[in-house]
Amino acid sequence: MVIAVYGANGYQAKLILAELSRHEAQVRLIGRDLQRLEDAAAQVGIPDADRRVAGADDHAALVAALTGSNVVINCAGPFTVSGAAVVAAAIDARVHYVDTAGEQSYVKSIFDTFADGAERAGVTVVPATNDGCLPGDLLAHLVAEQTGPLAEITVSHLITGGGGPSRGSLRSALATIDAMTAGGLTYHDGLWRAGIAPRHEAIVLPDGASVAMATLPLCEVVTIPRHVHVDHVESLVEATLKARLATPVTAELIESLPEGPTDRDRAAQRFTYLLDATDHHGLQTRGVIRGTDTYGTTAVVAVEAARRLATGNAAAGVLSPAQAFDPADFLATLSEHGLDWTIKTTSTVG
């Protein structure tokens, strides 16, 4: 099994390389700068790993660099800028594809653009294999198995600590600032639509506290309706977090910041992701995901997804996580890495 990592010298990518090394996988590092690839390989303790130079703007070189690997994990954001080029190269190289994208409009564009081509090529493409979208998408499927068709799902992300985002995350935020400020897409009556006001401006946490929320373009809005029969899906984050994320930053400021949070900061981070589902009779069901260290969890998630594509039999095409993987089995594996999840029927509306 050969797993390629594109954008292999970045902050998130080096965590993924370390996770691949833990599994003793055969790794191929791909990026635009050989010296940076060599530095990344040395930093994570795999100095003899295969290294290949190719940029997203050179399709032929990228296809050549990917050919012979089983799966590529794309870590090179902003994905809105270059992600589609890597997907196209993976399809032409007949290599399965996952990425760590959290950019909602990009993820939707991959479904819209590459579904037919990936299916014809026998390639499986699963975008947004990160700490939030993948477990949230899997859990939504398990919730729907219990409830049947749903009137709505509200996805909420709450994160405390962590020492701030990486430079790569900030670049992605800068590239999608307009969508972040506007709130992104809502799925409503069979279509993804912009400009729909949220139905919920606050949520009640598992501990009973009420928190003000605001819309933010999370990828679960794009993936969940592809396998769950639901009329309405919206995504929220804490209003204070959205205000921080929407604060303009410049490329120059980003370059002056640390590459990413320290190990200590990551270890102190906590996240809670909620899926609040209501069926057509008013019955409410809540799925709860809890964990630590969003970047470390993303590394585990992306590597596990890549390994499963390399050794499994997922259908060809562009798939959501729950379409590509067994939801309960994948979540059980994540539970071994500190990610806990529950499903509970809570109440009936009105």
Short mmCIF file of C-alpha atoms in Angstrom, two decimals:
data_model
loop_
_atom_site.label_atom_id
_atom_site.label_comp_id
_atom_site.label_asym_id
_atom_site.label_seq_id
_atom_site.Cartn_x
_atom_site.Cartn_y
_atom_site.Cartn_z
CA MET A 1 0.00 0.00 0.00
CA VAL A 2 1.41 3.37 -1.06
CA ILE A 3 -0.24 6.48 0.35
CA ALA A 4 0.76 9.80 -1.18
CA VAL A 5 0.48 13.07 0.74
CA TYR A 6 0.15 16.19 -1.38
CA GLY A 7 1.24 19.44 0.22
CA ALA A 8 3.34 17.25 2.48
CA ASN A 9 5.37 20.02 4.11
CA GLY A 10 2.44 21.82 5.78
CA TYR A 11 1.42 21.79 9.45
CA GLN A 12 -1.52 19.41 9.08
CA ALA A 13 0.38 17.28 6.58
CA LYS A 14 3.23 16.63 9.00
CA LEU A 15 0.75 15.35 11.59
CA ILE A 16 -0.65 13.06 8.90
CA LEU A 17 2.84 11.86 7.97
CA ALA A 18 3.49 11.03 11.62
CA GLU A 19 0.21 9.09 11.79
CA LEU A 20 1.07 7.18 8.60
CA SER A 21 4.49 6.39 10.07
CA ARG A 22 2.76 4.98 13.15
CA HIS A 23 0.92 2.57 10.85
CA GLU A 24 4.19 1.76 9.05
CA ALA A 25 2.61 2.74 5.75
CA GLN A 26 4.67 3.28 2.62
CA VAL A 27 4.51 7.05 2.15
CA ARG A 28 5.14 9.28 -0.84
CA LEU A 29 5.60 13.00 -0.20
CA ILE A 30 4.53 15.35 -3.00
CA GLY A 31 4.84 19.11 -3.13
CA ARG A 32 6.29 22.06 -4.98
CA ASP A 33 9.62 22.36 -3.13
CA LEU A 34 12.05 19.45 -2.72
CA GLN A 35 13.91 20.99 0.21
CA ARG A 36 10.70 21.52 2.15
CA LEU A 37 9.67 17.93 1.46
CA GLU A 38 13.03 16.71 2.71
CA ASP A 39 12.71 18.85 5.83
CA ALA A 40 9.21 17.52 6.52
CA ALA A 41 10.31 13.91 6.06
CA ALA A 42 13.22 14.41 8.44
CA GLN A 43 11.08 16.21 11.00
CA VAL A 44 8.63 13.30 11.30
CA GLY A 45 11.32 10.62 11.26
CA ILE A 46 10.93 9.22 7.74
CA PRO A 47 14.00 10.70 5.98
CA ASP A 48 14.13 7.95 3.36
CA ALA A 49 10.50 8.30 2.24
CA ASP A 50 9.82 8.75 -1.47
CA ARG A 51 9.69 12.45 -2.41
CA ARG A 52 8.38 13.88 -5.67
CA VAL A 53 8.13 17.47 -6.87
CA ALA A 54 4.93 18.57 -8.60
CA GLY A 55 2.71 21.60 -8.34
CA ALA A 56 -1.05 21.73 -8.69
CA ASP A 57 -0.55 23.97 -11.74
CA ASP A 58 1.33 21.22 -13.66
CA HIS A 59 -1.21 18.51 -14.40
CA ALA A 60 1.15 16.15 -16.20
CA ALA A 61 3.78 16.33 -13.46
CA LEU A 62 1.18 15.78 -10.75
CA VAL A 63 -0.34 12.79 -12.53
CA ALA A 64 3.15 11.30 -12.89
CA ALA A 65 3.92 11.94 -9.22
CA LEU A 66 0.66 10.28 -8.10
CA THR A 67 0.82 7.29 -10.44
CA GLY A 68 1.64 4.08 -8.60
CA SER A 69 0.16 5.13 -5.27
CA ASN A 70 -3.11 3.69 -3.99
CA VAL A 71 -4.52 6.82 -2.35
CA VAL A 72 -3.58 10.48 -2.07
CA ILE A 73 -4.32 12.61 0.99
CA ASN A 74 -4.48 16.23 -0.15
CA CYS A 75 -3.46 18.67 2.60
CA ALA A 76 -2.69 21.68 0.41
CA GLY A 77 -5.13 24.45 1.17
CA PRO A 78 -6.73 26.74 0.37
CA PHE A 79 -8.59 23.97 -1.42
CA THR A 80 -10.80 26.54 -3.10
CA VAL A 81 -7.71 27.63 -5.02
CA SER A 82 -5.98 24.35 -5.93
CA GLY A 83 -7.98 21.38 -4.67
CA ALA A 84 -9.82 20.66 -7.92
CA ALA A 85 -6.52 20.33 -9.79
CA VAL A 86 -5.38 17.60 -7.38
CA VAL A 87 -8.70 15.76 -7.70
CA ALA A 88 -8.42 15.88 -11.51
CA ALA A 89 -4.86 14.51 -11.37
CA ALA A 90 -5.85 11.74 -8.97
CA ILE A 91 -8.65 10.64 -11.29
CA ASP A 92 -6.33 10.60 -14.31
CA ALA A 93 -3.71 8.67 -12.29
CA ARG A 94 -6.39 6.17 -11.13
CA VAL A 95 -5.62 6.97 -7.49
CA HIS A 96 -8.26 7.23 -4.76
CA TYR A 97 -8.52 10.64 -3.12
CA VAL A 98 -9.25 12.14 0.30
CA ASP A 99 -8.54 15.60 1.66
CA THR A 100 -8.68 17.58 4.88
CA ALA A 101 -10.77 20.41 3.44
CA GLY A 102 -13.15 22.40 5.58
CA GLU A 103 -14.23 24.76 2.79
CA GLN A 104 -17.93 24.19 2.15
CA SER A 105 -18.17 25.62 -1.38
CA TYR A 106 -15.10 23.68 -2.48
CA VAL A 107 -16.53 20.39 -1.19
CA LYS A 108 -19.80 20.99 -3.03
CA SER A 109 -17.90 21.80 -6.22
CA ILE A 110 -16.08 18.45 -6.08
CA PHE A 111 -19.41 16.60 -5.99
CA ASP A 112 -20.77 18.79 -8.80
CA THR A 113 -17.70 18.58 -11.04
CA PHE A 114 -16.07 15.17 -10.65
CA ALA A 115 -18.78 12.60 -9.84
CA ASP A 116 -19.05 11.19 -13.36
CA GLY A 117 -15.33 11.28 -14.13
CA ALA A 118 -14.38 9.53 -10.90
CA GLU A 119 -16.98 6.83 -11.46
CA ARG A 120 -15.81 6.19 -15.02
CA ALA A 121 -12.21 5.95 -13.83
CA GLY A 122 -13.05 3.59 -10.96
CA VAL A 123 -11.72 6.14 -8.45
CA THR A 124 -13.27 6.95 -5.09
CA VAL A 125 -13.12 10.60 -4.03
CA VAL A 126 -14.06 11.50 -0.43
CA PRO A 127 -13.51 15.18 0.38
CA ALA A 128 -13.59 16.69 3.89
CA THR A 129 -12.14 13.75 5.83
CA ASN A 130 -11.45 15.96 8.83
CA ASP A 131 -12.27 16.13 12.53
CA GLY A 132 -15.73 17.60 11.99
CA CYS A 133 -17.27 16.55 8.70
CA LEU A 134 -16.39 12.86 8.69
CA PRO A 135 -17.60 11.91 12.19
CA GLY A 136 -20.56 14.27 11.88
CA ASP A 137 -21.60 12.78 8.55
CA LEU A 138 -21.25 9.22 9.88
CA LEU A 139 -23.22 10.03 13.03
CA ALA A 140 -26.00 11.68 11.03
CA HIS A 141 -26.44 8.43 9.14
CA LEU A 142 -26.76 6.46 12.39
CA VAL A 143 -29.26 9.00 13.74
CA ALA A 144 -31.36 8.68 10.58
CA GLU A 145 -31.30 4.89 10.85
CA GLN A 146 -33.08 5.31 14.19
CA THR A 147 -35.47 8.10 13.24
CA GLY A 148 -36.36 7.63 9.60
CA PRO A 149 -36.99 10.71 7.40
CA LEU A 150 -36.24 14.01 9.10
CA ALA A 151 -37.67 17.51 8.93
CA GLU A 152 -34.38 19.14 9.87
CA ILE A 153 -30.85 18.66 11.15
CA THR A 154 -28.87 21.41 12.83
CA VAL A 155 -25.12 20.84 12.99
CA SER A 156 -23.29 22.83 15.68
CA HIS A 157 -19.54 23.05 16.30
CA LEU A 158 -18.17 24.22 19.66
CA ILE A 159 -14.41 24.38 20.28
CA THR A 160 -12.47 25.61 23.31
CA GLY A 161 -8.73 26.10 23.60
CA GLY A 162 -6.22 24.96 21.02
CA GLY A 163 -3.88 27.94 20.78
CA GLY A 164 -5.33 29.34 17.56
CA PRO A 165 -5.52 28.07 13.97
CA SER A 166 -2.60 27.05 11.78
CA ARG A 167 -1.36 29.28 8.99
CA GLY A 168 -2.99 26.89 6.50
CA SER A 169 -6.36 27.22 8.22
CA LEU A 170 -6.05 31.00 8.19
CA ARG A 171 -5.21 30.99 4.46
CA SER A 172 -8.33 28.91 3.81
CA ALA A 173 -10.41 31.31 5.90
CA LEU A 174 -9.00 34.26 3.97
CA ALA A 175 -9.81 32.59 0.63
CA THR A 176 -13.43 31.98 1.68
CA ILE A 177 -14.06 35.05 3.83
CA ASP A 178 -17.12 36.16 1.85
CA ALA A 179 -18.89 32.83 2.37
CA MET A 180 -17.89 32.74 6.02
CA THR A 181 -19.26 36.21 6.62
CA ALA A 182 -22.51 35.47 4.78
CA GLY A 183 -22.99 32.11 6.52
CA GLY A 184 -22.61 29.79 3.55
CA LEU A 185 -25.14 27.33 2.20
CA THR A 186 -28.22 25.81 3.79
CA TYR A 187 -29.83 22.68 2.41
CA HIS A 188 -33.56 23.31 2.02
CA ASP A 189 -36.24 21.34 0.15
CA GLY A 190 -33.83 19.49 -2.11
CA LEU A 191 -31.46 22.34 -2.97
CA TRP A 192 -28.41 24.02 -1.47
CA ARG A 193 -29.23 27.70 -1.09
CA ALA A 194 -27.39 30.79 0.10
CA GLY A 195 -28.92 33.57 2.14
CA ILE A 196 -31.35 31.52 4.26
CA ALA A 197 -31.65 32.83 7.80
CA PRO A 198 -30.90 30.25 10.50
CA ARG A 199 -33.80 28.69 12.33
CA HIS A 200 -31.81 28.60 15.55
CA GLU A 201 -29.90 31.51 17.08
CA ALA A 202 -28.97 29.64 20.27
CA ILE A 203 -28.58 26.03 21.35
CA VAL A 204 -28.68 24.28 24.68
CA LEU A 205 -25.50 22.37 25.45
CA PRO A 206 -25.47 18.89 26.99
CA ASP A 207 -24.70 20.53 30.36
CA GLY A 208 -27.82 22.69 30.09
CA ALA A 209 -26.16 26.02 29.26
CA SER A 210 -27.53 28.10 26.40
CA VAL A 211 -25.05 29.49 23.86
CA ALA A 212 -25.58 32.10 21.15
CA MET A 213 -24.85 30.68 17.70
CA ALA A 214 -24.35 31.97 14.16
CA THR A 215 -24.26 30.38 10.73
CA LEU A 216 -20.93 29.23 9.34
CA PRO A 217 -20.38 27.19 6.15
CA LEU A 218 -19.63 23.71 7.51
CA CYS A 219 -19.18 20.79 5.12
CA GLU A 220 -21.77 18.54 6.76
CA VAL A 221 -24.44 20.67 5.06
CA VAL A 222 -23.09 19.39 1.74
CA THR A 223 -22.58 15.72 2.67
CA ILE A 224 -25.47 14.75 4.96
CA PRO A 225 -28.34 15.24 2.47
CA ARG A 226 -26.66 12.84 0.05
CA HIS A 227 -27.53 9.86 2.24
CA VAL A 228 -30.08 11.10 4.78
CA HIS A 229 -33.69 11.88 3.84
CA VAL A 230 -33.98 15.36 5.35
CA ASP A 231 -35.75 18.57 4.37
CA HIS A 232 -33.47 21.15 5.97
CA VAL A 233 -29.83 21.16 7.13
CA GLU A 234 -28.07 24.20 8.60
CA SER A 235 -24.72 24.62 10.33
CA LEU A 236 -23.80 26.81 13.28
CA VAL A 237 -20.82 27.78 15.41
CA GLU A 238 -20.61 29.88 18.53
CA ALA A 239 -21.31 33.51 17.65
CA THR A 240 -18.08 34.58 19.35
CA LEU A 241 -16.04 32.12 17.27
CA LYS A 242 -17.61 33.30 14.03
CA ALA A 243 -16.76 36.88 14.95
CA ARG A 244 -13.11 35.91 15.42
CA LEU A 245 -12.95 33.89 12.22
CA ALA A 246 -14.58 36.66 10.20
CA THR A 247 -12.08 39.26 11.39
CA PRO A 248 -10.06 40.26 8.31
CA VAL A 249 -6.44 39.16 8.22
CA THR A 250 -3.83 39.76 5.56
CA ALA A 251 -1.56 37.27 3.87
CA GLU A 252 1.40 39.15 5.33
CA LEU A 253 0.05 38.82 8.87
CA ILE A 254 -0.57 35.10 8.38
CA GLU A 255 3.03 34.53 7.31
CA SER A 256 4.25 36.25 10.47
CA LEU A 257 2.38 33.85 12.77
CA PRO A 258 3.55 30.45 14.08
CA GLU A 259 3.02 27.53 11.73
CA GLY A 260 0.36 26.14 14.05
CA PRO A 261 -0.54 25.48 17.68
CA THR A 262 1.97 23.77 19.96
CA ASP A 263 1.57 20.17 21.08
CA ARG A 264 0.63 21.47 24.52
CA ASP A 265 -2.08 23.74 23.12
CA ARG A 266 -3.49 20.95 20.98
CA ALA A 267 -3.63 18.59 23.94
CA ALA A 268 -5.63 21.15 25.93
CA GLN A 269 -8.21 21.71 23.18
CA ARG A 270 -11.73 20.30 23.50
CA PHE A 271 -14.45 20.09 20.90
CA THR A 272 -18.13 19.20 20.96
CA TYR A 273 -20.10 18.68 17.75
CA LEU A 274 -23.89 18.39 17.97
CA LEU A 275 -26.41 17.03 15.49
CA ASP A 276 -29.92 18.02 16.50
CA ALA A 277 -32.46 16.16 14.38
CA THR A 278 -36.24 16.59 14.35
CA ASP A 279 -38.55 14.19 12.54
CA HIS A 280 -41.88 15.03 10.93
CA HIS A 281 -43.75 14.19 14.14
CA GLY A 282 -41.65 16.58 16.24
CA LEU A 283 -39.51 13.91 17.88
CA GLN A 284 -36.06 15.30 18.63
CA THR A 285 -32.88 13.21 18.58
CA ARG A 286 -29.42 14.51 19.45
CA GLY A 287 -26.11 13.08 18.35
CA VAL A 288 -23.09 14.28 20.33
CA ILE A 289 -19.44 13.99 19.34
CA ARG A 290 -16.71 14.92 21.81
CA GLY A 291 -12.97 14.89 21.42
CA THR A 292 -9.67 16.70 21.83
CA ASP A 293 -7.18 18.21 19.39
CA THR A 294 -8.87 19.03 16.08
CA TYR A 295 -5.62 18.83 14.08
CA GLY A 296 -4.54 15.55 15.63
CA THR A 297 -8.01 14.09 15.16
CA THR A 298 -7.99 15.19 11.52
CA ALA A 299 -4.72 13.30 11.03
CA VAL A 300 -6.27 10.12 12.46
CA VAL A 301 -9.44 10.57 10.40
CA ALA A 302 -7.70 11.24 7.08
CA VAL A 303 -5.23 8.37 7.48
CA GLU A 304 -7.94 5.92 8.49
CA ALA A 305 -10.06 6.99 5.50
CA ALA A 306 -7.10 6.58 3.13
CA ARG A 307 -6.22 3.16 4.52
CA ARG A 308 -9.81 1.99 4.14
CA LEU A 309 -9.98 3.16 0.55
CA ALA A 310 -6.70 1.42 -0.23
CA THR A 311 -7.83 -1.92 1.18
CA GLY A 312 -11.63 -1.81 0.86
CA ASN A 313 -14.26 -1.85 -1.83
CA ALA A 314 -15.95 1.53 -1.71
CA ALA A 315 -17.95 2.45 -4.78
CA ALA A 316 -16.34 4.66 -7.41
CA GLY A 317 -17.41 8.28 -7.64
CA VAL A 318 -17.47 11.28 -5.32
CA LEU A 319 -18.92 10.08 -2.02
CA SER A 320 -19.74 11.44 1.39
CA PRO A 321 -18.01 9.64 4.28
CA ALA A 322 -21.14 7.65 5.15
CA GLN A 323 -21.46 6.51 1.52
CA ALA A 324 -17.84 5.34 1.42
CA PHE A 325 -17.44 3.76 4.86
CA ASP A 326 -19.41 1.77 7.40
CA PRO A 327 -20.49 4.49 9.86
CA ALA A 328 -20.61 2.42 13.07
CA ASP A 329 -17.34 0.63 12.33
CA PHE A 330 -15.43 3.81 11.45
CA LEU A 331 -16.74 5.61 14.54
CA ALA A 332 -15.74 2.62 16.68
CA THR A 333 -12.20 3.00 15.36
CA LEU A 334 -12.21 6.71 16.18
CA SER A 335 -13.41 5.88 19.70
CA GLU A 336 -10.06 4.15 20.20
CA HIS A 337 -8.44 7.57 19.63
CA GLY A 338 -10.40 9.55 22.19
CA LEU A 339 -13.44 10.53 20.14
CA ASP A 340 -16.69 9.74 21.97
CA TRP A 341 -20.18 9.79 20.48
CA THR A 342 -23.73 9.22 21.68
CA ILE A 343 -27.25 9.32 20.27
CA LYS A 344 -30.19 10.21 22.50
CA THR A 345 -33.86 10.92 21.85
CA THR A 346 -34.57 14.06 23.83
CA SER A 347 -38.13 15.36 23.47
CA THR A 348 -41.12 16.07 21.28
CA VAL A 349 -41.72 19.58 19.98
CA GLY A 350 -45.01 21.26 20.84
#
